[in-house]
Amino acid sequence: MLQGLRTIVYYVGELEAAKEWYKKVFEIEPYFDEAYYVGYNIGGCELGLNPDDTGYSNGNHSITYWGVENIKSAFDRLASMDVDIHEQPNNVGGDVWVGSIFDPFGNVIGLIENPAFKLS
């Protein structure tokens, strides 16, 4: 079911400034660049920048996402394990879906269905 680590999303607040900073750090252009999300393919993993940082605080600005082929079935399976829901699956643009749960220890486990992202 789980396909391996795929994506880490940083919630940045100031998307344009963050996009420029990460372009310099990784010396790479984003493969996906929209007002609501910017994505970089870095060695087969995605670094995503999300401008909506509401609900996040210093030191708590990221979620690591595990790749899945079908988010609905993967999310339903995890949600059935008596966990709290962090974020219901939702479409974040195109064919990309994300959702997340809290594990019993307070960690956020993210799931991402992104058929456009290919391992390099």
Coordinates of C-alpha atoms in Angstrom, one line a residue, residues 4-74:
G4 CA 7.8 5.1 0.2
L5 CA 8.5 8.7 1.2
R6 CA 7.6 11.1 -1.5
T7 CA 7.0 14.6 -0.3
I8 CA 7.7 17.0 2.5
V9 CA 5.7 20.2 2.5
Y10 CA 6.9 23.4 4.2
Y11 CA 4.2 25.8 5.1
V12 CA 5.9 29.1 4.3
G13 CA 3.4 32.1 4.5
E14 CA 5.4 34.1 2.0
L15 CA 5.4 31.9 -1.1
E16 CA 7.4 34.1 -3.5
A17 CA 10.2 34.8 -1.0
A18 CA 10.3 31.1 -0.1
K19 CA 10.3 30.0 -3.8
E20 CA 13.3 32.3 -4.5
W21 CA 15.2 31.1 -1.4
Y22 CA 14.7 27.4 -2.2
K23 CA 15.6 27.9 -5.8
K24 CA 19.0 29.3 -4.6
V25 CA 19.5 26.6 -2.0
F26 CA 18.9 23.6 -4.4
E27 CA 19.9 25.4 -7.6
I28 CA 16.8 24.1 -9.4
E29 CA 13.6 25.4 -10.9
P30 CA 10.3 24.1 -9.6
Y31 CA 8.6 21.5 -11.7
F32 CA 5.2 22.8 -10.4
D33 CA 4.6 26.5 -9.8
E34 CA 1.2 27.9 -8.9
A35 CA 0.0 30.6 -6.5
Y36 CA -1.3 27.9 -4.1
Y37 CA 1.7 25.5 -4.2
V38 CA 5.3 25.2 -5.6
G39 CA 7.0 21.8 -6.0
Y40 CA 10.6 20.8 -6.6
N41 CA 11.8 17.4 -7.6
I42 CA 15.0 16.9 -5.6
G43 CA 16.7 13.6 -6.2
G44 CA 13.4 11.7 -6.5
C45 CA 11.6 13.4 -3.6
E46 CA 9.4 16.4 -3.7
L47 CA 9.9 19.5 -1.6
G48 CA 6.6 21.4 -1.6
L49 CA 6.0 25.0 -0.5
N50 CA 2.4 25.8 0.7
P51 CA 1.6 29.5 1.4
D52 CA -1.2 28.7 3.9
D53 CA 0.7 28.5 7.2
T54 CA -2.4 29.0 9.5
G55 CA -2.3 26.5 12.3
Y56 CA 1.5 26.1 12.2
S57 CA 4.1 27.5 14.5
N58 CA 7.8 27.8 14.5
G59 CA 9.3 24.4 14.4
N60 CA 6.0 22.9 13.3
H61 CA 5.8 24.0 9.7
S62 CA 6.1 20.7 7.8
I63 CA 4.4 17.4 7.0
T64 CA 6.1 14.4 5.5
Y65 CA 3.9 12.6 3.0
W66 CA 4.0 8.9 2.1
G67 CA 3.1 8.2 -1.5
V68 CA 0.0 6.1 -2.1
E69 CA -1.6 4.9 -5.3
N70 CA -5.2 5.5 -4.0
I71 CA -5.6 8.0 -1.2
K72 CA -9.2 7.1 -0.4
S73 CA -8.4 3.5 0.3
A74 CA -5.1 4.2 2.1

